[in-house]
Amino acid sequence: MAESVCRSLRDGVLEGELAPALTIKDSLSSPFGFNVFSHILVQLSSHIVAGKSQSRGMVIVSLSRSPSSYTGLLKMNGVDVESSKKWIHILDCYTDPLGWKDKTRKSGDIMDPSNQILSSYKTVKDVNKLFSVICDLGRGLVGENKSRFCVAIDSLSELMRHSSMQPVASLLSNLRSHDQISSIFGLLHSDLHEERALAAVEYTSSIVASVDPFHHSVDGQGSYIRNSSEPNLTKGKLNIRSKRRNGRVRVTCEEFKVGPSGISFAPVSAVDGAAVAGLIPKVQFNLQLSEKELVDRSRVVLPFEHQGNGKPIQIYDGRRSLEESNNETTPISGGKKEDSGRGEIIYFRDSDDEMPDSDEDPDDDLDI
Amino acid sequence: MATTRTRVSSFSHNVSSLKSSQHPGLKNGPNGTTFISSGISDLDKILGGGFSLGSLVMIMEDAEAPHHMLLLRNFMSQGLLHRQPLLYASPSKDPRAFLGTLPSPGSSKDDTSHKPSHEKDLRIAWQYKKYFGEPQLNINTNNGGHHDYCNDLDLRKPLERHFFTSNNVDCVSIQNSPNLDALKDRCAEFLAQFSRNEGSISSAGRIAIQSFCSPQCKYSDMEWHMLSFIRSLKGMARSSNVVVVATFPPSLLSPSCSKRLQHMADTLLSVRAIPDEDKELAKLLTGYQDMVGLLNVHKVARLNTQVPVILDATTFSIKLQKRRFLVFECLNQAPVDGSGGSSYGNSGVCSTSTKAGPLDF
């Protein structure tokens, strides 16, 4: 159920760190980003209402869908929107983002004043003002004390359409470093933007969940041929990359299925390991020793090392092995005569300080 | 045979000895250059002594990992410990707050733990050795001599405040400035204090610029502006006794801009993230559990000479020893199928067979 992601958004931020920021990235080949977004929205909302999360309120910046769709979505999933304690506020940037209606219609107040959870925002191009409005709304929800709120941005793509990459990136980083924000999450359509804009949003977010088509192969052409005839309209894969505090990246993959009741997730078994090989150079042999090997090597007792520890030191003089001189019963060294009766073979060694003969084991002098 | 000589292996640079009459933070390098420490002793060793004064060091960040901050922290902290003035620029609103995370020298008892095992004397099984009494200890002069030059910095222990509350440290925030001109002027002022003349070096300075092309900055899409900033900074730094360390995330720039920045660097390093709990990587590398990332050394500065530095290895693993001390180690890999050839330098190579199967000859 995209558990880990929901959990990190629910747990929120630790003191002195930046708030976790999730970016859900989808594309035309698998356009289920909004399903994932709404799933996370519902999960987080139910945690907030139940009091289980760090954030006490939520501000939804709705750019691509009307605010009533959010209230409808939450009601459908059993989340109480109109509770007595106000916990949610929707900033309506959908109805009139550029303030055109104000210019054309001079009279009347189109906004419904009785609606407590909605406010209208008319200058989407001014991202700085958007930031301050979000902060004010959030503070209005949770109060001035240490409570925090979370922010959901319906479509970062819409925001980037109205302004540009740099203001949106700075909005995200300002939100992350605001001391009353617990977590933020937003939706992005990756095929609407340039590489650099996507990279900038990924740089500023701490978790990137990309919604991919079900058969995602490395070879782009193959998947096109396969998928264009039968696009899979209900299933897909969610690849999550989350940045951990120790600097490692946790990569997880889940399969999801979109149905009439919502989206359901299932863990996937096969993980693509080919990307790992590109990180390290191909070195053939391991020329260094591990710690255990070093310790073992130092424990090996070399010949002659154990002598001199109290026992008499024995010097081998090349003639006979040490063991044989101690406990031989039948001497086999070549200095003796061979007694066979009539025919005698008398063998005298030429000199005493020659190197040991080849019939003697040259390793005899190793005293292990 | 049992006499001790400090053996200089034929594979190491013959770096001239430390002049203790000079500042402890400076060391003479080859070809008339002077080194200052990077704050990490392993990195100093890899680079042949440290960062050369007058050079520009660029660190390529990985968008997914904050390892460049570890390198910057050690660099800045080492400079403050040696009383070398520091100029720090960052895209956050309050750069001064970062100074609170700088590491302090750790206790020196622990740092010799892994050194002797690598440099132990060759053990010879010789039957007359026992007549010559105790074998002489190989006194490792490196540790003693470098004690002041490069401290072992403990990342969990913050630096004492008196090191950076003095006038030594200047912090600049580049978040709200519309362009880099203000930063360039500040750098020019700073560098003017350290201009090189024929006399001996009185003091050295350090400039640390963090993520200068971060997307929060207003000028982040003005690529030529950023390139000309770095070029002028490099020119000013070359004639002064300062080391400039700048980090940038190459994925946020266009490929041509990123390549130009890489070429401008005198010393080029890059840090990369590694996947967490990855079974493939755990099988391939020993010591994977302690690793937090990878460091690649692409280029090492060589001033006043045309002879390049060729390193034995260019990829190192970044580990936090005891979660406090930053070390870089050579990668220990299991024998792999060597048909792919060396692939460092290419970041996106994915070979089809990566199984550590039997070696093919």
XYZ file of C-alpha atoms in Angstrom, chain B:
361
model
C 69.226 -7.088 8.422
C 67.564 -6.129 11.574
C 68.299 -2.445 11.239
C 65.449 -0.130 10.637
C 65.360 2.326 7.851
C 62.310 4.296 6.997
C 61.528 2.499 3.833
C 60.167 4.650 1.078
C 58.456 2.290 -1.280
C 59.157 2.837 -4.927
C 55.485 3.349 -5.590
C 54.964 6.446 -3.504
C 55.685 10.040 -4.304
C 58.810 11.325 -2.729
C 57.217 14.185 -0.910
C 59.660 16.366 0.906
C 59.526 16.413 4.653
C 57.459 18.681 6.758
C 59.013 21.961 7.724
C 57.939 22.464 11.248
C 59.184 26.030 11.304
C 56.422 26.938 8.885
C 52.792 26.768 9.714
C 51.638 23.299 10.636
C 48.820 23.612 8.157
C 51.108 23.870 5.171
C 53.246 21.272 3.556
C 55.679 21.557 0.712
C 54.705 19.760 -2.401
C 56.511 18.892 -5.599
C 57.358 21.526 -8.185
C 57.264 24.432 -5.807
C 53.676 24.018 -4.752
C 52.353 24.009 -1.229
C 49.662 21.740 0.079
C 46.978 22.252 2.641
C 45.071 19.401 4.107
C 41.571 18.505 2.985
C 40.667 17.422 6.493
C 40.495 13.766 5.532
C 43.785 11.917 5.765
C 42.781 9.299 3.216
C 41.971 11.962 0.676
C 45.277 13.691 1.298
C 47.045 10.433 0.614
C 45.099 9.795 -2.559
C 45.822 13.261 -3.876
C 49.499 13.018 -3.035
C 49.588 15.418 -0.113
C 46.464 17.524 -0.092
C 44.994 20.405 -2.046
C 47.530 22.653 -3.759
C 47.374 26.314 -2.918
C 46.001 28.233 -5.850
C 43.948 25.373 -7.206
C 40.249 25.028 -7.808
C 38.661 21.857 -6.475
C 35.250 20.924 -7.795
C 33.086 18.253 -6.290
C 30.247 16.868 -8.350
C 27.295 16.136 -6.150
C 24.818 13.371 -6.472
C 21.252 14.627 -6.345
C 20.332 11.774 -4.050
C 22.988 11.976 -1.378
C 24.514 14.651 0.817
C 28.060 13.285 0.805
C 29.532 16.470 -0.590
C 28.554 18.076 2.719
C 30.807 15.630 4.548
C 33.738 16.640 2.385
C 32.968 20.325 2.823
C 32.603 19.998 6.566
C 35.986 18.366 6.957
C 37.608 20.897 4.654
C 36.183 23.866 6.507
C 36.863 22.471 9.923
C 40.489 21.674 9.143
C 41.002 25.212 7.963
C 39.538 26.664 11.129
C 41.696 24.410 13.267
C 44.750 25.766 11.504
C 43.471 29.330 11.855
C 43.176 29.705 8.114
C 40.523 32.294 7.222
C 37.448 30.882 5.565
C 34.816 32.244 3.224
C 31.702 30.089 3.010
C 28.878 30.606 0.542
C 25.729 28.547 0.490
C 22.208 28.731 -0.928
C 20.564 28.447 2.457
C 19.143 31.457 4.248
C 21.428 31.137 7.216
C 24.851 29.800 6.298
C 26.197 30.526 9.763
C 24.015 27.744 11.113
C 26.033 25.241 9.111
C 29.133 26.102 11.100
C 27.537 24.421 14.066
C 27.793 21.089 12.294
C 31.523 21.235 11.639
C 33.459 18.362 13.145
C 36.045 18.582 15.852
C 39.219 16.524 16.186
C 38.463 13.169 17.696
C 40.509 11.532 20.422
C 43.772 10.362 18.921
C 43.827 6.992 20.657
C 41.527 5.373 18.150
C 43.066 6.464 14.916
C 46.042 4.124 14.817
C 43.882 1.053 15.088
C 43.810 0.129 11.437
C 47.162 1.451 10.350
C 49.666 -1.091 11.737
C 47.920 -4.073 10.227
C 48.492 -2.755 6.739
C 52.111 -1.816 7.185
C 53.408 -4.734 9.210
C 56.905 -5.922 8.601
C 57.398 -8.801 6.269
C 57.604 -11.895 8.372
C 60.440 -14.128 7.378
C 60.786 -17.697 8.548
C 64.472 -17.763 9.197
C 65.968 -20.117 11.631
C 68.655 -17.775 12.917
C 66.299 -14.901 13.500
C 65.752 -15.941 17.049
C 69.328 -15.195 17.976
C 68.981 -11.540 17.285
C 66.661 -10.591 20.075
C 63.453 -8.615 19.723
C 62.498 -7.636 16.192
C 62.554 -3.877 15.804
C 59.231 -2.180 15.545
C 58.609 -0.379 12.338
C 58.026 3.083 13.638
C 55.429 4.625 11.456
C 56.677 8.150 11.096
C 53.741 9.209 8.991
C 51.302 9.376 11.839
C 53.521 11.380 14.092
C 54.602 13.873 11.498
C 51.158 14.506 10.138
C 49.486 14.879 13.428
C 49.183 18.579 13.059
C 48.763 18.739 9.327
C 45.620 16.679 9.128
C 43.471 15.960 12.128
C 41.125 13.042 12.442
C 37.848 14.835 12.544
C 34.967 13.378 14.481
C 31.743 14.191 12.703
C 29.689 13.706 15.797
C 31.556 16.188 17.892
C 30.855 19.786 16.959
C 33.683 22.227 16.649
C 34.190 24.542 19.570
C 32.586 27.863 19.039
C 35.662 29.939 19.561
C 37.075 28.675 16.297
C 34.448 30.346 14.225
C 33.221 33.242 16.250
C 36.389 35.124 15.560
C 36.847 37.203 12.461
C 38.147 34.243 10.578
C 34.904 33.175 9.041
C 32.792 35.015 6.548
C 29.468 33.548 5.439
C 27.515 34.527 2.372
C 24.062 33.413 1.366
C 23.544 33.193 -2.366
C 19.882 32.332 -2.277
C 18.389 35.700 -2.892
C 21.029 37.371 -4.951
C 19.951 37.857 -8.543
C 23.347 36.999 -9.878
C 26.776 35.951 -8.778
C 28.407 39.362 -8.973
C 28.068 40.017 -5.271
C 29.719 36.705 -4.471
C 32.458 37.387 -6.978
C 33.241 40.690 -5.287
C 33.345 39.075 -1.877
C 35.694 36.406 -3.196
C 37.909 39.020 -4.811
C 38.170 40.889 -1.522
C 39.002 37.682 0.301
C 41.584 36.594 -2.225
C 43.301 39.961 -2.169
C 44.467 39.243 1.364
C 46.371 36.220 0.198
C 47.999 37.302 -3.003
C 51.125 35.427 -3.736
C 54.438 37.190 -3.826
C 57.955 35.943 -3.971
C 58.393 35.722 -0.242
C 57.407 32.830 1.943
C 53.788 32.052 2.492
C 52.511 33.679 5.611
C 49.105 32.157 5.699
C 46.661 30.343 3.495
C 42.938 30.793 3.083
C 40.016 28.626 2.115
C 36.895 29.328 0.134
C 34.016 26.846 0.259
C 31.093 27.326 -2.081
C 28.272 24.889 -1.642
C 25.904 24.000 -4.493
C 26.311 27.240 -6.314
C 23.958 26.165 -9.087
C 21.229 24.916 -6.797
C 17.764 25.490 -8.313
C 16.737 27.756 -5.457
C 19.153 30.384 -6.618
C 17.700 32.985 -8.904
C 20.514 32.834 -11.390
C 20.435 29.053 -11.726
C 19.363 29.097 -15.343
C 22.010 31.634 -16.351
C 24.597 29.066 -17.308
C 27.106 31.288 -19.031
C 27.021 33.618 -16.087
C 27.900 30.766 -13.747
C 30.663 29.577 -16.031
C 32.250 32.988 -16.227
C 32.039 33.302 -12.458
C 33.968 30.096 -11.981
C 36.483 31.042 -14.626
C 37.243 34.385 -13.042
C 37.380 32.805 -9.612
C 39.877 30.264 -10.866
C 42.013 32.997 -12.384
C 42.024 35.014 -9.175
C 42.726 31.971 -7.058
C 45.640 30.846 -9.163
C 47.722 33.821 -8.137
C 46.907 33.604 -4.464
C 47.466 31.236 -1.577
C 43.931 30.006 -1.366
C 42.184 26.762 -2.154
C 38.682 27.080 -3.558
C 36.322 24.141 -3.140
C 33.042 24.388 -5.010
C 30.325 21.767 -5.247
C 27.691 21.510 -7.910
C 25.074 18.960 -8.955
C 25.812 18.084 -12.594
C 22.351 16.656 -13.177
C 20.821 20.106 -12.863
C 22.900 21.652 -15.598
C 22.896 21.121 -19.289
C 25.519 18.568 -20.346
C 27.719 21.134 -22.052
C 27.755 23.428 -19.049
C 28.516 20.546 -16.755
C 31.383 19.416 -18.979
C 32.815 22.914 -19.101
C 32.772 23.158 -15.336
C 34.472 19.812 -15.062
C 37.209 20.909 -17.416
C 37.769 24.092 -15.478
C 38.492 22.243 -12.284
C 42.068 21.560 -11.259
C 41.019 18.745 -9.000
C 37.754 17.024 -9.810
C 36.011 14.672 -7.428
C 32.561 13.222 -7.535
C 30.447 11.572 -4.908
C 27.744 9.090 -5.637
C 24.987 7.463 -3.670
C 24.648 3.739 -3.351
C 21.399 1.839 -3.078
C 20.401 0.711 0.372
C 20.194 -2.963 1.236
C 21.061 -4.017 -2.246
C 21.855 -7.707 -2.393
C 23.780 -7.492 -5.652
C 26.091 -4.876 -4.303
C 26.505 -6.707 -1.024
C 27.665 -9.773 -2.917
C 30.004 -7.806 -5.126
C 31.733 -5.740 -2.468
C 33.085 -6.683 0.874
C 32.397 -4.145 3.559
C 29.188 -3.008 1.904
C 27.434 -2.649 5.230
C 29.676 0.171 6.350
C 29.699 2.028 3.080
C 27.626 5.126 2.649
C 28.661 6.109 -0.841
C 31.325 6.175 -3.504
C 34.004 8.741 -4.242
C 35.526 9.069 -7.684
C 38.703 10.999 -8.293
C 38.627 12.187 -11.879
C 41.446 14.683 -11.908
C 44.231 15.662 -9.550
C 45.727 19.139 -9.701
C 49.226 19.404 -11.033
C 50.492 22.920 -10.956
C 53.794 23.993 -12.498
C 54.226 20.736 -14.315
C 52.952 18.910 -17.331
C 53.276 15.467 -15.824
C 49.842 14.154 -14.939
C 48.990 12.141 -11.894
C 47.955 8.619 -12.644
C 46.271 6.970 -9.718
C 46.170 3.279 -8.990
C 42.517 3.415 -8.323
C 39.980 6.118 -8.903
C 36.931 4.775 -7.155
C 36.825 4.634 -3.393
C 34.175 3.739 -0.944
C 33.098 6.329 1.569
C 32.760 4.873 5.016
C 32.053 6.378 8.360
C 34.298 4.580 10.764
C 32.503 4.155 14.072
C 29.973 6.548 12.544
C 32.363 9.375 13.282
C 35.420 9.408 11.102
C 35.309 9.719 7.376
C 37.526 7.251 5.570
C 37.961 6.373 1.961
C 38.922 2.857 1.109
C 39.764 1.044 -2.041
C 36.994 -1.156 -3.207
C 37.373 -4.818 -2.429
C 35.599 -6.744 -5.046
C 34.955 -10.370 -5.580
C 36.480 -11.681 -8.820
C 34.086 -10.837 -11.576
C 33.733 -11.720 -15.164
C 36.230 -9.337 -16.683
C 34.810 -9.198 -20.188
C 33.381 -5.738 -19.795
C 36.645 -3.893 -19.348
C 37.144 -0.873 -17.144
C 34.072 1.214 -16.862
C 34.991 4.028 -14.474
C 34.310 7.301 -16.112
C 31.129 6.016 -17.704
C 28.292 6.396 -15.346
C 25.474 4.768 -17.188
C 26.953 1.528 -18.408
C 24.731 -1.442 -17.745
C 26.137 -4.738 -18.919
C 23.785 -7.599 -19.423
C 25.635 -10.207 -17.416
C 26.808 -9.111 -14.052
C 26.801 -12.427 -12.327
C 30.037 -13.258 -10.576
C 30.372 -16.543 -12.389
C 33.477 -18.536 -13.145
C 36.207 -16.567 -14.793
C 36.405 -16.977 -18.503
C 39.784 -17.115 -20.027
